Each structure stands twice: as structure tokens, then as C-alpha cells.
XYZ file of C-alpha atoms in Angstrom:
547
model
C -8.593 27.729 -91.400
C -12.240 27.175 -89.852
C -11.626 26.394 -85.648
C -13.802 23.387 -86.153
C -11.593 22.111 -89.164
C -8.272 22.671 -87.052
C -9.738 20.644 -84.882
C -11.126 17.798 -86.595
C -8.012 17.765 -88.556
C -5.879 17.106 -85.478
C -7.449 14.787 -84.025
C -8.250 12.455 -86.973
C -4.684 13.040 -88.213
C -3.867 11.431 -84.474
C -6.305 8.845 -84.159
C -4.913 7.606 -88.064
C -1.347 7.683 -86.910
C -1.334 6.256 -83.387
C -2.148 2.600 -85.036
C 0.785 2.298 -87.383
C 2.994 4.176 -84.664
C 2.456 0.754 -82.359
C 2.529 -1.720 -84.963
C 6.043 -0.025 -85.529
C 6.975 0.752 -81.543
C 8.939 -2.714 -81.292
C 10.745 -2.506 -84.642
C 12.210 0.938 -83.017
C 12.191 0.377 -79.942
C 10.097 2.662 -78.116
C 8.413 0.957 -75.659
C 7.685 1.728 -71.895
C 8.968 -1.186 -70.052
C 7.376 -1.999 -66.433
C 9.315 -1.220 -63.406
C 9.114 -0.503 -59.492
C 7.553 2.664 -59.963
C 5.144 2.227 -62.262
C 1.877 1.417 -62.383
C 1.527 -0.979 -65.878
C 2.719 -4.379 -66.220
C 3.498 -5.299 -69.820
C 5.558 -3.126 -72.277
C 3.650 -0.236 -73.575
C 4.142 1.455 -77.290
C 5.560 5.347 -76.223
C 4.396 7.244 -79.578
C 1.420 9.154 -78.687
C 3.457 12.210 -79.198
C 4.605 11.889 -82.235
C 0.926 11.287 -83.456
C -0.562 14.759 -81.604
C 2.526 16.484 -82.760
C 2.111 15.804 -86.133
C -1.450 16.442 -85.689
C -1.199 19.707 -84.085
C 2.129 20.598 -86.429
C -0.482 19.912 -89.796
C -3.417 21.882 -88.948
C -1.456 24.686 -87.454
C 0.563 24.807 -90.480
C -2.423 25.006 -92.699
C -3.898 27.578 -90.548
C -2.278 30.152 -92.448
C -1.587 32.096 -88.904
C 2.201 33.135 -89.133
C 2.653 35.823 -87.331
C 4.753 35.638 -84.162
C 4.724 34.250 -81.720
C 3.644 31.207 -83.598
C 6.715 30.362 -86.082
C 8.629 30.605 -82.789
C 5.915 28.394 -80.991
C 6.521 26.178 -84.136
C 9.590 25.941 -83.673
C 9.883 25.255 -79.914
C 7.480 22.429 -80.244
C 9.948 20.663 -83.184
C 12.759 21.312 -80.744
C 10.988 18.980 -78.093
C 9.913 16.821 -80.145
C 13.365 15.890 -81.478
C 14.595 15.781 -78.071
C 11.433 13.539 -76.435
C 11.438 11.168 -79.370
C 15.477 10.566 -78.599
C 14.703 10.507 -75.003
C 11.828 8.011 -75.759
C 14.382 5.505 -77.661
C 16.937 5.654 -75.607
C 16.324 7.270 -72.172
C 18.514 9.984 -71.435
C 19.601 11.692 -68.805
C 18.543 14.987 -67.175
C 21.117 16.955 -68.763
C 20.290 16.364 -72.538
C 16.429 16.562 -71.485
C 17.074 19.754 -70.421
C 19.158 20.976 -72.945
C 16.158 20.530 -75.365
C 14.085 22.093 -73.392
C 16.590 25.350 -72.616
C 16.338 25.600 -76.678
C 12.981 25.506 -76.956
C 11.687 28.226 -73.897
C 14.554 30.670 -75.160
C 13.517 30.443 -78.784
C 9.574 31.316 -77.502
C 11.301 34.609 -75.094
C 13.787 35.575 -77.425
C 12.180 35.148 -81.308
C 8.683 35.002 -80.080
C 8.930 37.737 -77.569
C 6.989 36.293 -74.702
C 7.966 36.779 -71.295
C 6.123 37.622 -67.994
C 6.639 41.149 -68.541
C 3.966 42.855 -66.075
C 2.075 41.582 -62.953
C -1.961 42.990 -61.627
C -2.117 44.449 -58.326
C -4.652 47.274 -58.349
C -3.307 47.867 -61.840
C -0.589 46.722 -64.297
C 3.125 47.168 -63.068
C 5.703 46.450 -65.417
C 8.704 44.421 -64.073
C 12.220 45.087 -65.041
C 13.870 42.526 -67.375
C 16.195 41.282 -64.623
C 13.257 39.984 -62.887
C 10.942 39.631 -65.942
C 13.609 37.076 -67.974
C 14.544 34.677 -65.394
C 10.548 34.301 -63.906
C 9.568 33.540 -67.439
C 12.276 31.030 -67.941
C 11.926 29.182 -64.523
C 7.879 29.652 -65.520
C 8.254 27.641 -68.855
C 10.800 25.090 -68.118
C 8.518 24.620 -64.580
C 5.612 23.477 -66.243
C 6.909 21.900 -69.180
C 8.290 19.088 -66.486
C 5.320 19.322 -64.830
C 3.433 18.023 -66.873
C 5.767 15.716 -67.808
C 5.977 14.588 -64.112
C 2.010 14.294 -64.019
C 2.201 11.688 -66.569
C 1.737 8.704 -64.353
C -1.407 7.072 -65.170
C -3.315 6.182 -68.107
C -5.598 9.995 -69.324
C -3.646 11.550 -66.516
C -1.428 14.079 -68.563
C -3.599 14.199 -71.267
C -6.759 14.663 -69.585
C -5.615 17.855 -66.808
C -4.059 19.456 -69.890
C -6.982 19.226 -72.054
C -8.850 20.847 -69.281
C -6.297 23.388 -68.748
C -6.388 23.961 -72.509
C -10.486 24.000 -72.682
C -10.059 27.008 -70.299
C -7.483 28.931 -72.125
C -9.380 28.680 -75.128
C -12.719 29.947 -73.205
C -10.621 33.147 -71.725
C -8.691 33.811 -75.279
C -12.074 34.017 -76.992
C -13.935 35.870 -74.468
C -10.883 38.438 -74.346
C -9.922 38.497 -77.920
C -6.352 36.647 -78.423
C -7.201 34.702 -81.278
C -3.614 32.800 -81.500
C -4.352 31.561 -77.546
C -7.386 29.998 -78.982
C -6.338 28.720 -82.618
C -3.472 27.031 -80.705
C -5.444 25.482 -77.822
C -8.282 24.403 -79.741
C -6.089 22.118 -82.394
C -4.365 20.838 -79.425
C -7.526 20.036 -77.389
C -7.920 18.152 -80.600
C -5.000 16.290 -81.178
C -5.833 15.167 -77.185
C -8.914 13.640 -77.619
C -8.056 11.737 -80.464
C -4.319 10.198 -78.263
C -6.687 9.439 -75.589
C -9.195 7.248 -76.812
C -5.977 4.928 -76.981
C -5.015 6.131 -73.626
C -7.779 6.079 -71.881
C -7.346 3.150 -69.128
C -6.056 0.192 -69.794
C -3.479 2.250 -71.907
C -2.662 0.951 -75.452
C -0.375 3.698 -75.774
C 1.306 6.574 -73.912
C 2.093 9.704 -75.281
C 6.079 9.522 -74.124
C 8.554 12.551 -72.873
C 8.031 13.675 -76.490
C 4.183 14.332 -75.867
C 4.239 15.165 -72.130
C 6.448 18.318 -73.199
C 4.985 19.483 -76.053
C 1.670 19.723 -74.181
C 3.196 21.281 -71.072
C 5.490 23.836 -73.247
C 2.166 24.550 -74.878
C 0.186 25.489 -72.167
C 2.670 27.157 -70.817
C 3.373 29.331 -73.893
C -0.288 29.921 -74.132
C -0.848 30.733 -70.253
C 1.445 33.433 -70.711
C 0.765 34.817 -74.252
C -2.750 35.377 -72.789
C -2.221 36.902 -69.410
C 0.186 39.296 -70.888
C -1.796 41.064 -73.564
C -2.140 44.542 -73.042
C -5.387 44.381 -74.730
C -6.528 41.922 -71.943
C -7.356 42.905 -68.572
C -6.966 38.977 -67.603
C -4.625 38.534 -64.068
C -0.805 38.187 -64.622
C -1.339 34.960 -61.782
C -4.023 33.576 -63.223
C -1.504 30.593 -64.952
C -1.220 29.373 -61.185
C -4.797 27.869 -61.454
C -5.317 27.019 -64.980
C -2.493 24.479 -64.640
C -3.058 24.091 -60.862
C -2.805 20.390 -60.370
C 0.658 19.973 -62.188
C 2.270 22.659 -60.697
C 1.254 21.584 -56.838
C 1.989 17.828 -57.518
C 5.773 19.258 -58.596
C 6.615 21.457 -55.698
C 5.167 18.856 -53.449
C 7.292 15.675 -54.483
C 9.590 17.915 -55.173
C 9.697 19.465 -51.906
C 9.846 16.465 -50.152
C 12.776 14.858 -51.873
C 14.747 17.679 -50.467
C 13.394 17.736 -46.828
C 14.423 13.833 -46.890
C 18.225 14.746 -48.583
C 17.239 13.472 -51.706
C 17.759 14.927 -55.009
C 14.897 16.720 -56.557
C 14.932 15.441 -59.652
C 14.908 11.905 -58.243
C 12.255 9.515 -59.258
C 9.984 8.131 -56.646
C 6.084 7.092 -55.978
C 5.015 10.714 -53.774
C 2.736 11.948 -56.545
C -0.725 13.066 -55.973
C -1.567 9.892 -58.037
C 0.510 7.852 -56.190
C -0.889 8.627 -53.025
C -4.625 8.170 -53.571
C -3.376 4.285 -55.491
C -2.097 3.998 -51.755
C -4.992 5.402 -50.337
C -7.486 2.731 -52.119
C -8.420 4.449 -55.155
C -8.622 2.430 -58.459
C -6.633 3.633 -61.500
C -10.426 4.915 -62.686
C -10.993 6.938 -59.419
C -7.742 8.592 -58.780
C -8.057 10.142 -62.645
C -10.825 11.149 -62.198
C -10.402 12.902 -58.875
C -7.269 14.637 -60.264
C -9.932 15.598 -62.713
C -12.509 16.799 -60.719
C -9.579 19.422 -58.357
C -8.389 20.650 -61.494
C -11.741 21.062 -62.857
C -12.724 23.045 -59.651
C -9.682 25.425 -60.368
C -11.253 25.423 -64.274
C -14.227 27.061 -62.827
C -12.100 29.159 -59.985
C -9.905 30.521 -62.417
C -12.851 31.741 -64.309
C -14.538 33.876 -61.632
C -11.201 35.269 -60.594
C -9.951 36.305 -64.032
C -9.823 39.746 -63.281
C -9.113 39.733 -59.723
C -5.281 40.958 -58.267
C -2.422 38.711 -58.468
C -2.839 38.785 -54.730
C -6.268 37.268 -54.401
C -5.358 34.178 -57.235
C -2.075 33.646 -55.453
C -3.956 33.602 -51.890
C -6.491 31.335 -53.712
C -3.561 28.602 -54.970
C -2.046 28.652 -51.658
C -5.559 27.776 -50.224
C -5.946 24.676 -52.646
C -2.444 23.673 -52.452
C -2.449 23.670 -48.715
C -5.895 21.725 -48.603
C -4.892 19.112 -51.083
C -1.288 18.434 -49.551
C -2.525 18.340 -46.109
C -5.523 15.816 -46.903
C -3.238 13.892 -48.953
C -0.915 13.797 -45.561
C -3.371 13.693 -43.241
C -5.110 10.275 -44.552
C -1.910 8.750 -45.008
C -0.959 9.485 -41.194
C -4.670 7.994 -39.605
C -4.331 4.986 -42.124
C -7.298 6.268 -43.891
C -8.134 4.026 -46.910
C -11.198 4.213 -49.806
C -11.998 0.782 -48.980
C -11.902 -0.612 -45.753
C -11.909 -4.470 -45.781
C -12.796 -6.963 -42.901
C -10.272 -9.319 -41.567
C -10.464 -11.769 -43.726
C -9.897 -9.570 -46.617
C -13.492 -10.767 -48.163
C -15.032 -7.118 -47.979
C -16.934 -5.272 -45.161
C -18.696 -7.355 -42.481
C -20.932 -4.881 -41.461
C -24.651 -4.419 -41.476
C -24.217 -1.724 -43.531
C -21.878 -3.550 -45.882
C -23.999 -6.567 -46.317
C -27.263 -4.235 -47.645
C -24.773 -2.668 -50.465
C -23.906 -5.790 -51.700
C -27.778 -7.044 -51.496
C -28.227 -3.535 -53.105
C -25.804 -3.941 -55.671
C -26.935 -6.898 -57.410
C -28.601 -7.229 -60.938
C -31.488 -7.647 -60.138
C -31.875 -4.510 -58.131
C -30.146 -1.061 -58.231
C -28.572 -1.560 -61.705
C -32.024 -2.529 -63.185
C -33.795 0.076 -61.296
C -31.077 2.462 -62.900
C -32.037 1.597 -66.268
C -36.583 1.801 -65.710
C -35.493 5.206 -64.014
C -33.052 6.344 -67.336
C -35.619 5.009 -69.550
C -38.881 6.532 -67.438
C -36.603 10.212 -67.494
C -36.344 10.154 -71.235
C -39.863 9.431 -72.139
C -41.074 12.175 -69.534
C -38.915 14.413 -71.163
C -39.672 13.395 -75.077
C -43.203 12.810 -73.971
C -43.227 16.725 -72.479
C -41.679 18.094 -74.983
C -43.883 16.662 -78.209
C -46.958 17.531 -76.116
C -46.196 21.423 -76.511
C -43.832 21.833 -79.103
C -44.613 23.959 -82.082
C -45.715 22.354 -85.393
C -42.378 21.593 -87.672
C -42.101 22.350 -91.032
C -42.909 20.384 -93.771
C -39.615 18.903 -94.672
C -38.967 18.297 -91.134
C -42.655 16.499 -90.986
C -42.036 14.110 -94.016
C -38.311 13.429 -91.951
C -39.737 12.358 -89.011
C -42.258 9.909 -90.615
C -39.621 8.409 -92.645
C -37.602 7.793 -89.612
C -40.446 6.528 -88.235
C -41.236 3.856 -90.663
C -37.987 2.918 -90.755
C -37.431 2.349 -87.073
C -40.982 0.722 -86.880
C -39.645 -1.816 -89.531
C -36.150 -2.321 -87.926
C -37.920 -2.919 -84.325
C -40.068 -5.695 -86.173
C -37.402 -7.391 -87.634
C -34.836 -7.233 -84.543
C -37.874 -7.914 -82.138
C -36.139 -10.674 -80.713
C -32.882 -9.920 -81.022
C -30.320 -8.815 -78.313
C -28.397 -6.360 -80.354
C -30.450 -3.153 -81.710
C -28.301 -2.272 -84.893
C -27.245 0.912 -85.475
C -30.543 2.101 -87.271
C -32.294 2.300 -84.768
C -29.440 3.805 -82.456
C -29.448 6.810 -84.766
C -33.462 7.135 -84.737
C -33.260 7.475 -81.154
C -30.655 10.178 -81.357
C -32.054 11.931 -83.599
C -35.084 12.206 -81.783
C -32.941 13.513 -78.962
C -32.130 16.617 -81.218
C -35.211 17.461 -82.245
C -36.460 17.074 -78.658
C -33.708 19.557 -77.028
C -34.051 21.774 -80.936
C -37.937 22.385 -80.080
C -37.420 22.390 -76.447
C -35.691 25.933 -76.905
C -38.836 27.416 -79.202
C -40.764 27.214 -76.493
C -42.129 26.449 -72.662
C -43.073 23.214 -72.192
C -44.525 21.975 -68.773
C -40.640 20.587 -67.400
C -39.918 25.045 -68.036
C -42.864 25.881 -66.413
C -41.530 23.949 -63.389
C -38.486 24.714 -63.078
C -37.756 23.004 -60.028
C -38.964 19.453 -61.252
C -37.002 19.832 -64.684
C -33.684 20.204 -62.057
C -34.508 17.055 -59.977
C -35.303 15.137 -63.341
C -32.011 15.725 -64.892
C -29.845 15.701 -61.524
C -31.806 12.102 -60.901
C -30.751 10.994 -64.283
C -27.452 11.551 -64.070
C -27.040 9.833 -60.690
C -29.230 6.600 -62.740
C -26.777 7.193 -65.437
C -23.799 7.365 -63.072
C -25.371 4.043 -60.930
C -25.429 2.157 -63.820
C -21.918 2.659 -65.457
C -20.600 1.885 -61.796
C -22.401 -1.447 -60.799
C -23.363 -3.169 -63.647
C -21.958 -6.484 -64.587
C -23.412 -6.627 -68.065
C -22.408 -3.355 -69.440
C -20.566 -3.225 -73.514
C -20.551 0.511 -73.195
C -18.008 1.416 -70.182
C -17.665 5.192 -69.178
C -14.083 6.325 -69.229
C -12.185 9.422 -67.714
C -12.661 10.665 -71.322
C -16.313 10.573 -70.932
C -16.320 12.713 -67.731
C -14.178 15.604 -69.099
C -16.574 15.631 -72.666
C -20.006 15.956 -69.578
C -17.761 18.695 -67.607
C -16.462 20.775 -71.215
C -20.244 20.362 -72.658
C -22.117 20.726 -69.413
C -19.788 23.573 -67.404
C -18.345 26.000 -70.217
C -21.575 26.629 -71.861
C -23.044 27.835 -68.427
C -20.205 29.983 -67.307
C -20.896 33.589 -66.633
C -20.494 35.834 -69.512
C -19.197 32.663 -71.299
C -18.942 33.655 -75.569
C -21.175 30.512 -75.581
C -23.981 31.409 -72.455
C -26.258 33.361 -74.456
C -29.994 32.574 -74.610
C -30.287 29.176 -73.579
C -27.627 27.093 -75.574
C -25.933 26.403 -72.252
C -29.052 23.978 -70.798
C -29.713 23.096 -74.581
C -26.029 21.639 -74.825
C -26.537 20.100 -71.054
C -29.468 18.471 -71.972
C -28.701 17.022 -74.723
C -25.508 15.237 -73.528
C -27.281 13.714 -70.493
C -29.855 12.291 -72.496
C -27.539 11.043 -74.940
C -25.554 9.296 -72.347
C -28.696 8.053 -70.580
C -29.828 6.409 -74.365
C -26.162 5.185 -74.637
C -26.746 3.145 -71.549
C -29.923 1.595 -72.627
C -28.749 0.560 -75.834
C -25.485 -1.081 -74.706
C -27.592 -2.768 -71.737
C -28.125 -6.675 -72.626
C -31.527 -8.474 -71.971
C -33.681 -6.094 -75.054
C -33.251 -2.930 -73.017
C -32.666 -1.363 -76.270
C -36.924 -1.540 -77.093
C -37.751 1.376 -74.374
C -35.644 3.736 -76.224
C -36.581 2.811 -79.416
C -40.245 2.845 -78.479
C -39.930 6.277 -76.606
C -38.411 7.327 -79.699
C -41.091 5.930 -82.472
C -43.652 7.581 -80.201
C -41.794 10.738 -80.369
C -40.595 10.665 -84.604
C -44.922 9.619 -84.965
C -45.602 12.573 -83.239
C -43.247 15.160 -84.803
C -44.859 13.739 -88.346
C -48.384 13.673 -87.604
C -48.303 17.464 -85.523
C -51.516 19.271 -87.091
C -53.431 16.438 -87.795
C -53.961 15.015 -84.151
């Protein structure tokens, strides 16, 4: 099966599912209740799982890929599923949870033949199967409650595995291991379509049956990679691809026993927990788990080949850092937001100009004449040089142009642009950032300028999701994991997908379609400065040669 299908299959497959799954969650019962250590208030459906596992289950099945280890992958997954759906319903206890999962690691090491067989110092050692069983086995059943732990807020689990996946995909394809990269590419799927329903507030969570699939599977997958002979990828390297997870464990964990406490005792000491505490919304503290694991994304990748010495070194480093900042605020009485005495805000000087800065009429609107001034430089620079289209792409753009000039008449007045002449705009955008890589316009030429212009427009773009009180389209933790995948990856040294200049052409274009975004879901008629910029541009695509 085509990668792209695999992946559009899972995730529609997911998205169709998750909305009959929580029509049904009260008829059978699986729904999260609120309690002390939780962070949601009303009962929440649990059957995100079962959607991304039959998601991920179809198109792997229809892959056609049986060769081992996946039947045994298969197989482990079905195993946790029965056991998370049970657990979901009912709630066990540890000992059944952990029966399931027992069944499901040995079934990968034993009929799938993956274990933890070798480890990179200045070269490959292989370790003796006394050591290399149980490391493999305390490896896999780690991380599959891990993640599982991790899932504590709305995108949390979800989102830090999907970026954990994004970068085993990335290695498997730059290092050949096409089953690393079938597998994490239908599940990256099945992800995004669970968390446009989990994205915060939560209409569903994904349950122990989802949190262990997905950490069994990146766990299978972390290994199956680093272990290839044919790869010369670090044996360690697992350590930061699913960084975040595995410090959060050992550090609640760690601290349950230094207080007497049972390990496996459920409390409010994760890394999410702590920055809630510390003053962080539910937005913030996802999305600076996101941003730490993303920075191990990006470590991992320039230490791929490096000993298991230097990555180990590396994830002591960030584990230290994070645990000690996490202790060290906590201990001063450090908080996000500092409020005055009478709990109405800050009293300051300071405090009173962000609130005068914040309003309407000022920093948000200057956001959106700044977003709407970027794109028209960079539409405006781009059809100024740009080579003559063809024909067919001529008689296109002049169709699209009547069109929008038609819609813009009719809807003059009107708050709302329609989604005609959202689509003119973006298509506009694609033939900007298509022609803007056949050849040097004057943002190329300076080099510089075309840097500032996009870093300023993603600050605007950034302002405005942040302070606006008018605002239909709201950016989510979602949205900030599509910018890092699509901006990051691309860009990565000797990345499969770094050549030539798709990189900045994939950069570009998702900036600019985000900065649009904004304008069109702004009230008040924003929408006419990107559908003007956009007429302009279309008119001048169809009339090239005969200005």
C-alpha cells in the first residue's frame, strides 16, 4: 500500500469511528469519571483507542507487509487492546494490566525476534542473552507505561508520541528500515485524526487501551530500528526519541520511593502536574512538554550516529536540567503569573502598559495590518519576477480571478467570506511558494530581509492567536506540532526530504497559510485584504506576457 494511503486511511478510519464510539461510551460504560487527581471535571468518553487501533490494525492489514516482525507486532497490539479496553470498563488492577502487557512484549522478543541485542561504543558489541533478554523486556514494558503515565492532559500522550513517531519515521527512511516507517507513518495517522477530538477541551481520551498501544509501538519501533545491522543508527538513541516519557517516569517514580511510597502509586508529581502548579494553563504546559521533546526530536537527529556514551551523557544532561528546574521553581515559589494582592493581576508599571497593549484596538489589530502587509510583500515579490506560466495555468488563474472578483462583490458587506474565496486565496499561496522555487525573486536576493519577514510573521501570527478576543479560528497544540513536523523535518541535515529547496518551500507555505487563516477567521471584514492581495496576485498570474 502507497505511505500516503496508509495514512489517510488511518486517520479517516479514526476520525469516522471516534463519533459513534461516544455516542455509545455511556451505554458501555467507558467513561473517565473526575477525581482528585485529575485535571477534567465532567465524565469523559475513554474510546480513542479503540478508534486508532482499528485504524492502524486496517491499513496495516491492507499493507500487504507480513513479514516478521509485524504479524508479531500485530499481534502484541490486539493483546493490549483486549486488555486496555477491559481495563477501560472496569478498572483493574496492576496485576491484570500487567499481565497483558507481559503477553504482548514476549510475543514481539520471542515470535518477532526483537530484542536489544548489541550496544555502539566505538563499534557494535554484541551482548549476551542474559543481559540482552531482560534489558529488552524492562525496555518495552518501561515505556509502554510510560506513556501510559504521560497521559494526563488533553494532546499530551498523543501529541509527544506523534513526535516521537515523526522522528522514527525520518531515521527509518533515511537508513532504510522500511517496516519502522510503514508502521510509524499509519500510526502518526491514526494520531492526528484521535486528536482533533482531543485536542483541549477533550471530547474524548484515548484510554489505557490507546496509551499502550502507542507506547508498545514506539517502543517496538525504537528498537527494531536501532538494532538493524544494516543501520549504523546508536543502540541509545531510544533514550531521546521518547525522552520526555521516560524522564517524567523515573522521576515520579523515583520520588514515590524516596518518600516510602509505592511506585506504582498514583499521585499529581508529573512534569505536567508541576508546571499546572507552577501557573501554566492546560494550553502552555502541552505545549512546553512539546517544545523539550521536540528539542530532543532535533538532538536525537544530530547524534544518530554518535556512541551510546555521548546520547546517554546527553539524556542525563536534559533529565538533570528539566528535574532540577522543575524543583528549583517549586522551592523559590516561582509562578508563570505573578498576581498583585488583590488577586486582580499585576499592579505594576509594567503590568498596566501590557494590558493597555493588549487591547483590540492595538497589538491584536496591529497583528493582523502586519500578517496582511507580510503576505502582499511576499505575493507582490514574487508575481513581480516570476516566470510566465503556461497556458492552462494562465486561463486557471483568470478563472479564479473572475470568480473571486464576483464573490468579493456580492459578500462586500458581509462579515463572513465563504469558502470561495478562502480557497482563491490559498491557492494563490501555492502558486506563489510553486514559482517562488523557479526562480530568484528580490526577498532571495536578500536573504537577510526574507528571514526577518517570515520570523516577524510568525511572531504577528503567534500575537494574534494569543490576545485576541474575537478570534473563530483558535490555534491548538495540534497546530504547533503540524508548524514543527512541516517547518523542522524538511530542513534537517541530510533529511530524505532537504534536497533543493523543498525544505523553505514547505516552511513557507505553512506560515503563510496560517497567517491567511488568521485573517479570514478575524471578524470586522478582515477577510477583504487577503482576498484583494490574492485577486491582485490570480490577475497577475493570468495576464503575465501581456503587461
Amino acid at each position: 500500500m502507497d505511505l500516503m494511503l496508509g495514512f489517510l486511511l488511518a486517520m479517516s478510519v479514526t476520525m469516522a469511528l471516534i463519533p459513534p464510539l461516544m455516542q455509545a461510551a455511556a451505554r458501555w460504560r467507558f467513561l473517565d469519571a473526575p477525581e482528585a487527581r485529575k485535571v477534567h471535571t465532567t465524565p469523559v468518553p475513554r474510546v480513542g483507542g479503540i478508534a486508532m487501533a482499528a485504524g492502524t490494525l486496517l491499513a496495516l492489514l491492507l499493507s500487504g507487509e507480513f513479514a516478521q516482525p509485524m504479524p508479531a507486532y500485530l499481534a502484541g497490539v490486539l493483546v493490549l487492546l483486549l486488555f486496555g479496553v477491559w481495563d477501560d470498563r472496569v478498572t483493574l488492577s496492576a496485576g491484570p494490566k500487567l499481565l497483558g502487557q507481559i503477553i504482548a512484549v514476549l510475543l514481539i522478543m520471542q515470535w518477532g525476534d526483537v530484542t536489544i541485542s548489541t550496544v555502539t561504543l566505538a563499534e557494535r558489541y554484541e551482548l549476551p542473552g542474559g543481559i540482552a533478554w531482560p534489558l529488552t523486556f524492562v525496555f518495552l514494558i518501561g515505556v509502554t507505561n510510560a506513556i501510559n503515565l504521560a497521559d494526563g492532559l488533553d494532546g499530551l500522550a498523543g501529541g509527544t508520541t506523534l513526535l516521537s513517531l515523526s522522528a522514527l519515521a525520518l531515521l527509518a527512511f533515511t537508513s532504510g528500515t522500511p517496516f519502522v516507517g510503514v508502521v510509524a507513518i499509519v500510526i502518526v495517522g491514526a494520531i492526528l485524526g484521535f486528536l482533533r477530538y482531543n485536542t483541549h477541551p477533550a471530547r474524548v481520551f484515548m484510554g489505557d487501551g490507546g496509551s499502550q498501544i502507542l507506547g508498545f509501538s514506539v517502543a517496538v519501533l525504537a528498537v527494531v530500528l536501532t538494532q538493524d545491522e544494516t543501520t549504523p543508527l546508536s543502540s541509545a538513541l531510544p533514550l531521546l526519541l521518547l525522552g520526555i516519557p521516560i524522564i517524567d517516569t523515573l522521576m515520579v517514580m523515583t520520588q514515590r520511593m524516596l518518600e516510602g511510597r509505592s511506585p506504582l502509586q498514583a499521585d499529581r508529581n508529573h512534569i505536567h502536574h508541576r508546571l499546572l502548579a507552577l501557573g501554566f494553563d492546560h494550553h502552555e504546559a502541552v505545549m512546553g512538554i512539546y517544545l523539550l521533546q521536540a528539542c530532543l526530536f532535533v538532538t536525537a537527529w544530530y547524534l544518530r550516529y554518535e556512541s551510546d556514551f555521548t546520547i546517554v551523557a546527553s539524556f542525563a544532561g536534559v533529565s538533570l536540567l528539566v528535574i532540577g528546574s522543575l524543583h528549583l521553581a517549586t522551592a523559590l515559589g516561582w509562578r508563570w503569573r505573578p498576581v498583585s494582592r488583590n488577586g486582580n493581576g499585576s499592579s505594576s508599571q509594567l503590568g498596566r502598559f501590557v494590558v493597555w497593549l493588549r487591547a483590540p484596538a492595538r497589538l491584536p489589530r496591529w497583528a493582523l495590518l502586519f500578517i496582511a502587509a507580510a503576505v502582499a510583500v511576499y505575493l507582490f515579490s514574487v508575481g513581480l519576477e516570476s516566470p510566465q506560466p503556461s497556458s492552462d495555468v494562465q486561463i486557471m488563474a483568470a478563472i479564479v480571478a473572475v470568480v473571486t472578483a464576483g464573490s468579493m462583490a456580492m459578500r462586500w458587506r458581509e462579515a463572513d467570506s465563504g469558502w470561495m474565496l478562502k480557497g482563491a486565496a490559498f491557492l494563490a499561496l501555492v502558486m506563489a511558494v510553486y514559482f517562488d522555487r523557479q526562480t530568484t525573486t528580490f526577498l532571495d536576493r536578500r536573504a537577510t530581509l526574507q528571514v526577518v519577514l517570515f520570523t516577524a510573521l510568525v511572531i504577528a501570527i503567534v500575537i494574534r492567536f494569543r490576545l485576541a478576543s474575537d478570534r473563530r479560528f483558535r490555534v491548538t497544540p495540534l497546530d504547533i506540532l503540524v508548524v514543527f513536523i512541516a517547518v523542522a523535518v524538511p530542513n534537517l541535515p541530510g533529511s530524505v526530504v532537504s534536497s533543493a529547496t523543498v525544505g523553505e518551500s514547505i516552511a513557507k507555505l505553512v506560515v503563510l497559510m496560517y497567517g491567511v487563516e488568521t485573517l479570514f477567521s478575524a471578524s470586522a471584514h478582515w477577510w477583504r485584504l487577503p482576498s484583494l492581495v490574492a485577486l491582485g496576485y490570480l490577475a497577475a498570474c493570468s495576464l503575465h506576457g501581456w503587461l
